[in-house]
PDB file of C-alpha atoms in Angstrom:
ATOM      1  CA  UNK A   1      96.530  69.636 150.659  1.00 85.00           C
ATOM      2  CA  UNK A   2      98.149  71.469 153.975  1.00 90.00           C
ATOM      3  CA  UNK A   3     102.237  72.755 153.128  1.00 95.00           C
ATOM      4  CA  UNK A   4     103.464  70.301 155.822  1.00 96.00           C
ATOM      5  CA  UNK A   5     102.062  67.065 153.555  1.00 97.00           C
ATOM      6  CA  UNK A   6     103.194  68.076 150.240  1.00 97.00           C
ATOM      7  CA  UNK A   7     106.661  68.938 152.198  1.00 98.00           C
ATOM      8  CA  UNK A   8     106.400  65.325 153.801  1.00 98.00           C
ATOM      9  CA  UNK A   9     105.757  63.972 149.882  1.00 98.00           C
ATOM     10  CA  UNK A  10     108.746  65.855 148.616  1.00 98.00           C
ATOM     11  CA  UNK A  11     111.250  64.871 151.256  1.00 98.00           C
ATOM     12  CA  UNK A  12     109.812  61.199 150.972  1.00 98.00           C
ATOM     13  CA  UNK A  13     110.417  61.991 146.887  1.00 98.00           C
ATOM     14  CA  UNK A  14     114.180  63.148 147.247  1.00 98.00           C
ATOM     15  CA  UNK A  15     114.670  59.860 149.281  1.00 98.00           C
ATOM     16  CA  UNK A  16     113.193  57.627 146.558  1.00 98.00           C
ATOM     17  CA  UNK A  17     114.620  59.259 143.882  1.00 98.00           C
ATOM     18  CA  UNK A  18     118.247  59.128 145.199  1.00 98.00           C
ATOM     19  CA  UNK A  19     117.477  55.785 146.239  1.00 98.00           C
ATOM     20  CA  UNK A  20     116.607  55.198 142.323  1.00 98.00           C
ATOM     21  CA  UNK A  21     120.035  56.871 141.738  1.00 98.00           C
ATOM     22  CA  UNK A  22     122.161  55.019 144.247  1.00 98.00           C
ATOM     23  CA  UNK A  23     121.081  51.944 142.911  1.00 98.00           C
ATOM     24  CA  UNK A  24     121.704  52.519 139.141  1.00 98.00           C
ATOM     25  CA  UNK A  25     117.682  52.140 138.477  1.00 98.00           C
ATOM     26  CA  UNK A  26     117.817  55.768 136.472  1.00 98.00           C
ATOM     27  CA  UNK A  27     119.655  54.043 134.078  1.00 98.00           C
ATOM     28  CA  UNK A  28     118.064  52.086 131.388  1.00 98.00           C
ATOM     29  CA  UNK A  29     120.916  49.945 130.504  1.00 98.00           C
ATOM     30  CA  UNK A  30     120.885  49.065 133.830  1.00 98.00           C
ATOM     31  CA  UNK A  31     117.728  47.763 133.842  1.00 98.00           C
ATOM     32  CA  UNK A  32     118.492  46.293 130.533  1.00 98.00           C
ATOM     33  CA  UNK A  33     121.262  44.108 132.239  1.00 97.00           C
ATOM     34  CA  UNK A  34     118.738  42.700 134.598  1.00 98.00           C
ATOM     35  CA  UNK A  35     115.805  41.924 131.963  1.00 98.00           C
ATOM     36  CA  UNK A  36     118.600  40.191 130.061  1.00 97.00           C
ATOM     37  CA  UNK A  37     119.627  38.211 132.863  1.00 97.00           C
ATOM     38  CA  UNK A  38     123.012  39.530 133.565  1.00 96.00           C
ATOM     39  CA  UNK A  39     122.563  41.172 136.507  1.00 97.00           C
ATOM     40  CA  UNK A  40     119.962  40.586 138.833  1.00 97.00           C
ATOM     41  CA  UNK A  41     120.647  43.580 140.590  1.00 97.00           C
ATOM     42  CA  UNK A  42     116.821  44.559 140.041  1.00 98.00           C
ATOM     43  CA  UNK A  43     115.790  42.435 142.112  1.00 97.00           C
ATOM     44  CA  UNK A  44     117.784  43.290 145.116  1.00 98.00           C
ATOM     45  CA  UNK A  45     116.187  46.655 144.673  1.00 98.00           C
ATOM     46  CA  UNK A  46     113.099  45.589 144.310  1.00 98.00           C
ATOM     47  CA  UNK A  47     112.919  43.237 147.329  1.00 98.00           C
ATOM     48  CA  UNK A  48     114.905  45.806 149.584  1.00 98.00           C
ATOM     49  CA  UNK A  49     112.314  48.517 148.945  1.00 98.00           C
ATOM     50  CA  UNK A  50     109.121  46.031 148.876  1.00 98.00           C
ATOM     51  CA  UNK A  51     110.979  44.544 152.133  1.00 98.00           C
ATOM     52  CA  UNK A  52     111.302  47.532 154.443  1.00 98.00           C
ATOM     53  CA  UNK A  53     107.876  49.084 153.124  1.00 97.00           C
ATOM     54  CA  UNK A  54     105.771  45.780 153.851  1.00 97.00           C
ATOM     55  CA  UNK A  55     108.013  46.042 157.766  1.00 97.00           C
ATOM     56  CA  UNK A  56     106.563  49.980 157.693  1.00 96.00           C
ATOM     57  CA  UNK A  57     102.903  49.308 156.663  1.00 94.00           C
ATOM     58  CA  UNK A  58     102.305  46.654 159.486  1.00 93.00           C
ATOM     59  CA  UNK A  59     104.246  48.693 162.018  1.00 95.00           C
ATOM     60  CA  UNK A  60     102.450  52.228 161.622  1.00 94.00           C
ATOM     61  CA  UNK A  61      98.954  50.910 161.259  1.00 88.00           C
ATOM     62  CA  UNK A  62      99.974  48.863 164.338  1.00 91.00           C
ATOM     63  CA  UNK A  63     101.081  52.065 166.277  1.00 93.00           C
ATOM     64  CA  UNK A  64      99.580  54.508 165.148  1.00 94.00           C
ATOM     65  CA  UNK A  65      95.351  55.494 164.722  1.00 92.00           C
ATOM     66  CA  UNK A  66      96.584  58.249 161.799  1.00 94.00           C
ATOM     67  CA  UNK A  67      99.492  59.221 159.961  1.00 95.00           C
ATOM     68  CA  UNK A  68     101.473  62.258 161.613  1.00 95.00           C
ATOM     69  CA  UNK A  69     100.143  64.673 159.447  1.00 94.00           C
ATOM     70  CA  UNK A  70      97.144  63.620 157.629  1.00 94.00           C
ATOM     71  CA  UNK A  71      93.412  62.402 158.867  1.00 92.00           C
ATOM     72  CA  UNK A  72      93.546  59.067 157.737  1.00 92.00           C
ATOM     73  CA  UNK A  73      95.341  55.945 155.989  1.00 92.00           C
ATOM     74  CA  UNK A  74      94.521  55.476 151.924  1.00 87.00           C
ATOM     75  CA  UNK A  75      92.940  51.826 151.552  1.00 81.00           C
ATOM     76  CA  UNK A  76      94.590  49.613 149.050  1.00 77.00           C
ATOM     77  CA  UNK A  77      92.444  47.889 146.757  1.00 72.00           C
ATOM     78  CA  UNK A  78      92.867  44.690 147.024  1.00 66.00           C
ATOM     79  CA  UNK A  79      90.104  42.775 144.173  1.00 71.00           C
ATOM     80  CA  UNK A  80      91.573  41.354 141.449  1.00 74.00           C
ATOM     81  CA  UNK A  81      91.016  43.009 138.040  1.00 83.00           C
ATOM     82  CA  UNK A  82      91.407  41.368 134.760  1.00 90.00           C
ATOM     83  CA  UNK A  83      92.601  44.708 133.351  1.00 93.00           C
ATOM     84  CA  UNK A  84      95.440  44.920 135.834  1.00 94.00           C
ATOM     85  CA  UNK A  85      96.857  41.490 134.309  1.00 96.00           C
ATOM     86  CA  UNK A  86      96.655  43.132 130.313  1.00 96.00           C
ATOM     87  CA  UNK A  87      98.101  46.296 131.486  1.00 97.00           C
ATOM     88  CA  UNK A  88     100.691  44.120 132.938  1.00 98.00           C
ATOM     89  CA  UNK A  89     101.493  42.310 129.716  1.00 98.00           C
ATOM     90  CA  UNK A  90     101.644  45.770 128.064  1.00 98.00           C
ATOM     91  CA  UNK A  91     103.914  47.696 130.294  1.00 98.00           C
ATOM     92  CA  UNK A  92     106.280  44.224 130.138  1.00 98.00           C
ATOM     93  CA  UNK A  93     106.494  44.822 126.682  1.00 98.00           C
ATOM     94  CA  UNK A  94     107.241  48.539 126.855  1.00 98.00           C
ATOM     95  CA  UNK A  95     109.671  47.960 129.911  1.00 98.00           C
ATOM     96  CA  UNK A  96     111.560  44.948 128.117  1.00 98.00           C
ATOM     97  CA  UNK A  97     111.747  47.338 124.464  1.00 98.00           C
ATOM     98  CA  UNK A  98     112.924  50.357 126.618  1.00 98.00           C
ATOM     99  CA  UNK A  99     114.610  49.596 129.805  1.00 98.00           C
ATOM    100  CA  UNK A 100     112.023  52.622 130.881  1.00 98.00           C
ATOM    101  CA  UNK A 101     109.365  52.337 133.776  1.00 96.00           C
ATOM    102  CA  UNK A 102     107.867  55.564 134.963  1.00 97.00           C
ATOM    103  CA  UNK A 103     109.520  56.230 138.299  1.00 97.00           C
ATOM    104  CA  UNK A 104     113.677  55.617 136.759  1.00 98.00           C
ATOM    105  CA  UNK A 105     112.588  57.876 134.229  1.00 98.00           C
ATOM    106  CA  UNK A 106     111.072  60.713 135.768  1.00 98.00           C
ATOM    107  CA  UNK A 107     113.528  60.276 137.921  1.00 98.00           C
ATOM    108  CA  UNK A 108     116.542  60.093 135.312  1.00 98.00           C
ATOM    109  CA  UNK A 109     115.940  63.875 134.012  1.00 98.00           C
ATOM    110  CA  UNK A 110     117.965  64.479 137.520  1.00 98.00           C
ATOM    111  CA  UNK A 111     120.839  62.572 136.654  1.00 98.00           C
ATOM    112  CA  UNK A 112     120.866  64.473 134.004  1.00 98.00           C
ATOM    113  CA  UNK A 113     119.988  62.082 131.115  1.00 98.00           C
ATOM    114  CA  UNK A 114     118.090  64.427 128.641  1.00 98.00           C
ATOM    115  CA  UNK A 115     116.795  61.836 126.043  1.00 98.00           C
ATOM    116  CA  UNK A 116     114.786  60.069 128.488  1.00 98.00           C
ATOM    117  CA  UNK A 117     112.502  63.497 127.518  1.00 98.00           C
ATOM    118  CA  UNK A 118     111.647  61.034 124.709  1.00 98.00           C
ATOM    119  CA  UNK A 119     110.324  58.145 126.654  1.00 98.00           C
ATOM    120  CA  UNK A 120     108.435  60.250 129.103  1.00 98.00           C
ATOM    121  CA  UNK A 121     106.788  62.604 126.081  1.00 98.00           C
ATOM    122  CA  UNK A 122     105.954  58.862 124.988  1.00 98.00           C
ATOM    123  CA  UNK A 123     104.694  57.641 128.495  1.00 98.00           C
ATOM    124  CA  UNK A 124     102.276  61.449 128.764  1.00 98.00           C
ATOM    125  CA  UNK A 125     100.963  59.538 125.310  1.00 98.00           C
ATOM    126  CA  UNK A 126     100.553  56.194 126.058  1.00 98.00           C
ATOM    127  CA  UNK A 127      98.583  57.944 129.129  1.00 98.00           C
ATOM    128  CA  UNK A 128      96.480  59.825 127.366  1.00 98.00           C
ATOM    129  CA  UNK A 129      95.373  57.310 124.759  1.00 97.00           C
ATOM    130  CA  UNK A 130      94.277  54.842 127.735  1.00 97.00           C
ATOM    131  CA  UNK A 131      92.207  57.210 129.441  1.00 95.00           C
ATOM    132  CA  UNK A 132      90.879  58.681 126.326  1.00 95.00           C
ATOM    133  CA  UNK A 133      89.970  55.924 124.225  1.00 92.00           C
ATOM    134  CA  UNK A 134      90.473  52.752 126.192  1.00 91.00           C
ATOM    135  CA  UNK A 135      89.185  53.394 129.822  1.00 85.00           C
ATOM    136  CA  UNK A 136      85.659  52.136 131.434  1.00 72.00           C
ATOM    137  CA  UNK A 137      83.315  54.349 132.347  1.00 60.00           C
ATOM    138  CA  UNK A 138      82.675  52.411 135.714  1.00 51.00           C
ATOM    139  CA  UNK A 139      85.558  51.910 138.209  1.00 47.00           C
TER     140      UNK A 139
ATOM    141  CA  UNK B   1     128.920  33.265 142.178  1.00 77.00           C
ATOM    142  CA  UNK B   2     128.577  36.824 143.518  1.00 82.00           C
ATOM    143  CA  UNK B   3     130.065  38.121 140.784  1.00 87.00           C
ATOM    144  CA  UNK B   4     128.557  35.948 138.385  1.00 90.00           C
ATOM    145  CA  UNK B   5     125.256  37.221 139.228  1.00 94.00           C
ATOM    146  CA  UNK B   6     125.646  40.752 140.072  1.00 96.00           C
ATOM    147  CA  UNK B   7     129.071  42.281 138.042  1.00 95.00           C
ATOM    148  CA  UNK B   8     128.948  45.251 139.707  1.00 94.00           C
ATOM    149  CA  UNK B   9     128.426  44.120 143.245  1.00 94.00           C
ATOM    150  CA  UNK B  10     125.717  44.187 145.347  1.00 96.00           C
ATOM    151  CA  UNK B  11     126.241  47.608 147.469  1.00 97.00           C
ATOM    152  CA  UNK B  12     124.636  49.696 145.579  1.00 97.00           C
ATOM    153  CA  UNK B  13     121.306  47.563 145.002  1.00 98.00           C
ATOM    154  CA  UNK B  14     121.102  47.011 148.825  1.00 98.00           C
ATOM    155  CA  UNK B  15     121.299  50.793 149.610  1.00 98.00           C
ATOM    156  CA  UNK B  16     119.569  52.206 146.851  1.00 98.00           C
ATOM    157  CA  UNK B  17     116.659  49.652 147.628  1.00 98.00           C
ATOM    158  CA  UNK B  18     116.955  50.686 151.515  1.00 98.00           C
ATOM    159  CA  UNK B  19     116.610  54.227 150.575  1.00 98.00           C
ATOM    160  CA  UNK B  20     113.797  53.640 147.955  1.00 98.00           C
ATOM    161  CA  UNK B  21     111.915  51.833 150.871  1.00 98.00           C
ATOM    162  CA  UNK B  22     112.544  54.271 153.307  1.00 98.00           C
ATOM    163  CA  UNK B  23     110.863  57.133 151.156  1.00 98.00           C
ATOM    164  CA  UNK B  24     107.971  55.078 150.419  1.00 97.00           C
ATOM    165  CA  UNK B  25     108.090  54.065 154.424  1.00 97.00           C
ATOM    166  CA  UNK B  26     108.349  57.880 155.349  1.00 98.00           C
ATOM    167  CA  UNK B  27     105.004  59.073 152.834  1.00 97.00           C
ATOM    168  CA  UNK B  28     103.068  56.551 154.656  1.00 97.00           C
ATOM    169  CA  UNK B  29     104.073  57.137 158.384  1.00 97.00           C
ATOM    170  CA  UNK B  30     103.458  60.757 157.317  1.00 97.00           C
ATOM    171  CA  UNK B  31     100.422  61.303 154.962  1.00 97.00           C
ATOM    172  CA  UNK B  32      99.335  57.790 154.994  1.00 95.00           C
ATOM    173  CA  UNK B  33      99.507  57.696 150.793  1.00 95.00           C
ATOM    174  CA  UNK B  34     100.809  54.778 149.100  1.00 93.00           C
ATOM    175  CA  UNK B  35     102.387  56.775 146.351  1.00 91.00           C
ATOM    176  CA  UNK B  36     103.429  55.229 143.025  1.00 92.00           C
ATOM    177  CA  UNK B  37     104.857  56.575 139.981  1.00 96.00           C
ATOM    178  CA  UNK B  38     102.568  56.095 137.362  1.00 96.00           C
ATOM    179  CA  UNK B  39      99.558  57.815 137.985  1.00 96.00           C
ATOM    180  CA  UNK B  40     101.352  61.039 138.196  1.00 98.00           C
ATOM    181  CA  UNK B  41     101.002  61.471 133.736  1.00 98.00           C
ATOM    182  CA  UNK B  42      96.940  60.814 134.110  1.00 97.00           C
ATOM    183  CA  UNK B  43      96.745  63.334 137.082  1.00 97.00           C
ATOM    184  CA  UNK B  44      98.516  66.310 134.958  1.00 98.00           C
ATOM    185  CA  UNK B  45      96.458  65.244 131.704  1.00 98.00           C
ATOM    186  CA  UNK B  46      93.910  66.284 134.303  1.00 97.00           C
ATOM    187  CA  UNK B  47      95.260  69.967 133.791  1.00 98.00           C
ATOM    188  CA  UNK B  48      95.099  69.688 130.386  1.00 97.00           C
ATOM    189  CA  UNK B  49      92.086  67.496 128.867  1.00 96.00           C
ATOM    190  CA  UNK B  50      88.431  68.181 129.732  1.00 95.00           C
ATOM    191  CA  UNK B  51      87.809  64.043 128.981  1.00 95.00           C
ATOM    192  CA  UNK B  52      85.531  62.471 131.588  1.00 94.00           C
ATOM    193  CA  UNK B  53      88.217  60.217 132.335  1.00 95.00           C
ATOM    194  CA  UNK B  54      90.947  62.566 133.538  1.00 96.00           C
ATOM    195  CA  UNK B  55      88.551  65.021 135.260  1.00 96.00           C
ATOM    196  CA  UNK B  56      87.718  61.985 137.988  1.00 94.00           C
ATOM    197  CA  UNK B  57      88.444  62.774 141.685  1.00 94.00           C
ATOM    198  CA  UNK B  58      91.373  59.904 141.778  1.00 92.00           C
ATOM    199  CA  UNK B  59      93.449  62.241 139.476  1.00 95.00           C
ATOM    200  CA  UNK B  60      91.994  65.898 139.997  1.00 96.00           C
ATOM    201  CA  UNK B  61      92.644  65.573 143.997  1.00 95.00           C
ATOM    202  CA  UNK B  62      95.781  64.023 143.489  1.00 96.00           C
ATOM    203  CA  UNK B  63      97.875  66.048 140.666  1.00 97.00           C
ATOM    204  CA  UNK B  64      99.032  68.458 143.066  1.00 97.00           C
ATOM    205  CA  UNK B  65     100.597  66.215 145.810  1.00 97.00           C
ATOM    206  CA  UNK B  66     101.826  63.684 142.437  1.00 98.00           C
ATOM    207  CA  UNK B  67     103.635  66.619 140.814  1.00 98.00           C
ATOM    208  CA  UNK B  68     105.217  67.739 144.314  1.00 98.00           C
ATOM    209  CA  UNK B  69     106.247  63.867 144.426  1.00 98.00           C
ATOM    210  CA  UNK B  70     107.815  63.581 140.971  1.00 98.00           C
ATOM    211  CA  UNK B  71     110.071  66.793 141.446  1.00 98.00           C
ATOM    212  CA  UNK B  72     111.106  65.215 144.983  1.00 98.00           C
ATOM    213  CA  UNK B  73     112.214  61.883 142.699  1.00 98.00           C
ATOM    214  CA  UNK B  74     114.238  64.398 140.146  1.00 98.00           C
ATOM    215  CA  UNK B  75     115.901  66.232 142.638  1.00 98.00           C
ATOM    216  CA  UNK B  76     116.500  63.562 144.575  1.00 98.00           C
ATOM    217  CA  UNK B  77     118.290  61.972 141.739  1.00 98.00           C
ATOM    218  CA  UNK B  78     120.174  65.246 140.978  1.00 98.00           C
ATOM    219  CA  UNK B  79     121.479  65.339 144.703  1.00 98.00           C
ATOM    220  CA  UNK B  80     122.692  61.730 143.935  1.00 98.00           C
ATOM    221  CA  UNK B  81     124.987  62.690 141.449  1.00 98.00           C
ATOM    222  CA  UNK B  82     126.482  65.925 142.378  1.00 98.00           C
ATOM    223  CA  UNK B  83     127.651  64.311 145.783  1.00 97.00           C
ATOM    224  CA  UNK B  84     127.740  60.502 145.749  1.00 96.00           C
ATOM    225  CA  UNK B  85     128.526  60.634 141.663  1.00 96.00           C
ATOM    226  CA  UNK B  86     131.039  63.385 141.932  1.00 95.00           C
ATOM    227  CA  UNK B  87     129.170  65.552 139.850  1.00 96.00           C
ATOM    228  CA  UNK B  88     129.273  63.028 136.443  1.00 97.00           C
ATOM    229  CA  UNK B  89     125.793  63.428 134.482  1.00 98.00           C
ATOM    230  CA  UNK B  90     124.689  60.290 132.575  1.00 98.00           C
ATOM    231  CA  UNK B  91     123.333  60.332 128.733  1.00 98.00           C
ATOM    232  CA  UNK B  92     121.558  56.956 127.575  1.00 98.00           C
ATOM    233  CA  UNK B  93     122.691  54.811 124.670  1.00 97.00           C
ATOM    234  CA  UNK B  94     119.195  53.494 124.269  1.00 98.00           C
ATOM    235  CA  UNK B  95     118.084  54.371 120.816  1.00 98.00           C
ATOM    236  CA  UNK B  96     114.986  56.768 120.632  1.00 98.00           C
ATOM    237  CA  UNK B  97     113.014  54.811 118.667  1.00 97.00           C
ATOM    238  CA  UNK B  98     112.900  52.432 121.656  1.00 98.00           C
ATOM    239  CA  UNK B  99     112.550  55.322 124.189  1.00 98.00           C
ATOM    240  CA  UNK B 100     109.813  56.697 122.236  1.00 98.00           C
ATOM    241  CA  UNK B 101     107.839  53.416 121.466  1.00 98.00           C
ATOM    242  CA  UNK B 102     108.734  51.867 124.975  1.00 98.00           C
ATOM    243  CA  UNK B 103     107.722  54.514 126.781  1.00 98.00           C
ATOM    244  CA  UNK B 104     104.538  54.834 124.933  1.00 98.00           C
ATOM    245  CA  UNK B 105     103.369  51.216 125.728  1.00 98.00           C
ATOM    246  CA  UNK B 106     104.794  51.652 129.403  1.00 98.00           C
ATOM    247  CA  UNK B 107     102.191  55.133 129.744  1.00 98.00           C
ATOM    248  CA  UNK B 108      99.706  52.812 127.680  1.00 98.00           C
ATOM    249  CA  UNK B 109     100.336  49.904 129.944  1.00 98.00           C
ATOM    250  CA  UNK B 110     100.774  51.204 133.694  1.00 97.00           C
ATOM    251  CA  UNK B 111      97.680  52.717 133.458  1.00 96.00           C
ATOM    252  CA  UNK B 112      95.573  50.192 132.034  1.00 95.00           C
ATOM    253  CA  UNK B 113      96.998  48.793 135.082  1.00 95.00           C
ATOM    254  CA  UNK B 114      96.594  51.132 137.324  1.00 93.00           C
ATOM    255  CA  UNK B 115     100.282  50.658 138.683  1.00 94.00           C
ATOM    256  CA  UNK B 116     103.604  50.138 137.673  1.00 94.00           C
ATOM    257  CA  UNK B 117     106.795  49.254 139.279  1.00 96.00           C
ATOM    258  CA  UNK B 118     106.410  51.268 142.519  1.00 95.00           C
ATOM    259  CA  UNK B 119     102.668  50.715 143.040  1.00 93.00           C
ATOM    260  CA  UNK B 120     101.946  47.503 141.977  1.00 95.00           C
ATOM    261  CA  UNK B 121     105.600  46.529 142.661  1.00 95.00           C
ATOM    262  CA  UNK B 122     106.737  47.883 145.849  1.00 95.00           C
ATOM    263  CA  UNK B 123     103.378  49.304 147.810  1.00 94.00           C
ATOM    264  CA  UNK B 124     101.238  46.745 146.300  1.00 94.00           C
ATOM    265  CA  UNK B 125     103.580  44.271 147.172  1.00 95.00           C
ATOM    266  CA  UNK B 126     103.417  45.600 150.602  1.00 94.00           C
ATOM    267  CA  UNK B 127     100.354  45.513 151.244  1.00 92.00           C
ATOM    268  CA  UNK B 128      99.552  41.932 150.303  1.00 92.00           C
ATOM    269  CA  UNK B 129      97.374  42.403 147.219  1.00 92.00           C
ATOM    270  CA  UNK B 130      96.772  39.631 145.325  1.00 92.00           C
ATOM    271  CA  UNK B 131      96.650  42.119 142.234  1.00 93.00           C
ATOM    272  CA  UNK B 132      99.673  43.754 142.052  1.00 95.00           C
ATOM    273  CA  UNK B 133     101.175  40.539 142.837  1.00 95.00           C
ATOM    274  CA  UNK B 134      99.863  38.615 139.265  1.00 96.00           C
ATOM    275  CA  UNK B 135     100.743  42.127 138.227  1.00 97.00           C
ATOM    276  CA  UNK B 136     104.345  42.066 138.915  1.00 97.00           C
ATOM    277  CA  UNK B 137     105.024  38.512 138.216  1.00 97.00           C
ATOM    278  CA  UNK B 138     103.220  39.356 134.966  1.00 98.00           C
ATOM    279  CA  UNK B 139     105.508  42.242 133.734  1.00 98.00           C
ATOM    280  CA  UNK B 140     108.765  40.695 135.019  1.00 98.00           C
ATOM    281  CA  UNK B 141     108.325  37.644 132.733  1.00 98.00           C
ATOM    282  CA  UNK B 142     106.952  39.615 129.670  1.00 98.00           C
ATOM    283  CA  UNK B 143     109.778  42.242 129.976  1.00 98.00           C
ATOM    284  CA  UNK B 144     112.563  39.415 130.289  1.00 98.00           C
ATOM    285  CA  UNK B 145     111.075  38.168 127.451  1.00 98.00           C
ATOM    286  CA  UNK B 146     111.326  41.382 125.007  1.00 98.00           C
ATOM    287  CA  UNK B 147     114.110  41.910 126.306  1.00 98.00           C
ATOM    288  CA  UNK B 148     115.670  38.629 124.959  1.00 97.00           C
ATOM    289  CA  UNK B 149     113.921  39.393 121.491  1.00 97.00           C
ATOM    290  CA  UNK B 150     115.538  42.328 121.238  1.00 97.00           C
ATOM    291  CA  UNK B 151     118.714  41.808 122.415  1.00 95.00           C
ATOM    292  CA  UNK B 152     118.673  38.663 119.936  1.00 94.00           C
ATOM    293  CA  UNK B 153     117.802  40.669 116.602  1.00 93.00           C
ATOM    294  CA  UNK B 154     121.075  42.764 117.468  1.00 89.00           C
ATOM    295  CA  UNK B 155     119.932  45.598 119.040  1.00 92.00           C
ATOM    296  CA  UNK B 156     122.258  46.748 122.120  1.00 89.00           C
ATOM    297  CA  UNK B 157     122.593  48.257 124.261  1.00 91.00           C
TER     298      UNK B 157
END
């Protein structure tokens, strides 16, 4: 991958991640205020973020042929897949036990919250088991 | 009502969500990636596990551009707090028996998936897939719902 696209992922990193930051997201009992109903702050995130990035996808594949500085657009996969619905169910469970999901946490280390090094030495796990033991060989 | 729903306002939801969107926004005007969180622990297995499953283009091409990503979310988060935050760090309360068994179902889960809370959530979501949508409305109602089990057998925060 050329310097100017992993520079382009970085900067487009820093934004999420003190975007993540801003909004409170890095930390779990946060999140735990919203999956408890207390604050549905979540969801403002959520829908903010899934709001101006649905606005972005129609606009630059309107505009543009290719992305600035790469050949071509990644397609989404759009089938449904049974597997994505029990993954689902898992990660809910995780995610309602923890208050973790994998983009807070990776990006908590930076607000300095060291024992969420515990929940992402357990997500490298949970990752490995899948695609060691419980992935298809097709797909 | 405001208050009611969201105790500590709603500022910092709307422009933490704006700026979340706008990163995803500015990898896809750029690269044209829809870049999610998750896959990021599969692709650096890749580095370290000769299994079939790891050593698949979807996570050998990637690992490089998914670990450049992941540092961009850390010190992104790190610029956060030494200028908007004043500098104050934050340490969890959240036991680590629930970090370490949560986290292990979220790895296990995400990428049975294939997506998590920023692919399946937000660029799925985006992009009008079916998928990620059952997805999403799938893990919202099963996490609400441990989270109510556990918050009713005591366990706090």
């Amino acid at each position: 991958m050329k310097p100017l696209q992993l520079v382009s992922i970085f900067l487009g990193g820093l934004l999420f991640g003190f975007g993540l930051a801003f909004s409170g997201m890095t930390q779990p009992e946060i999140v735990l205020s919203f999956l408890q109903l207390r604050d549905l702050g979540l969801l403002l995130v959520l829908g903010m973020a899934t709001g101006i990035t649905l606005i972005t996808y129609q606009l630059v594949k309107k505009s543009i042929k290719k992305p600035l500085v790469s050949k071509s657009f990644s397609p989404y996969p759009s089938i449904i897949r049974k597997d994505a619905i029990i993954g689902a169910v898992i990660f809910g469970i995780g995610w309602g036990i923890s208050g973790l999901c994998p983009g807070s946490a990776l990006a908590s280390i930076g607000i300095g919250n060291m024992p969420i090094l515990i929940g992402i030495g357990g997500m490298f796990l949970g990752a490995y088991v899948q695609g060691a033991y419980f992935s298809k060989k097709t797909s | 009502m405001v208050n009611l729903l969201f105790p500590l306002g709603i500022t910092n939801y709307i422009v933490g969500g704006i700026l979340i969107g706008l990163g995803v926004s500015m990898i896809f005007l750029l690269t044209g990636i829809r870049a999610g969180a998750s896959s990021f622990f599969s692709s650096t297995i890749s580095y370290f596990s000769n299994k079939e499953y790891f050593q698949r283009k979807l996570y050998t091409t990637t690992r490089v551009w998914r670990i450049v990503f992941t540092l961009g979310l850390i010190v992104g988060a790190f610029l956060f707090t030494i200028t908007f935050n004043n500098g104050q760090f934050f340490t969890t309360n959240v036991q680590w028996w629930r970090l370490a068994l949560g986290g292990f179902l979220v790895g296990f889960g995400t990428r049975f998936s294939r997506g998590c809370t920023s692919g399946h959530g937000i660029c799925g979501l985006a992009s009008f897939s079916l998928s990620s949508f059952l997805a999403v409305i799938t893990f919202l109602i099963i996490a609400i719902f441990t989270a109510f089990i556990v918050g009713s057998l005591g366990v706090i925060p």
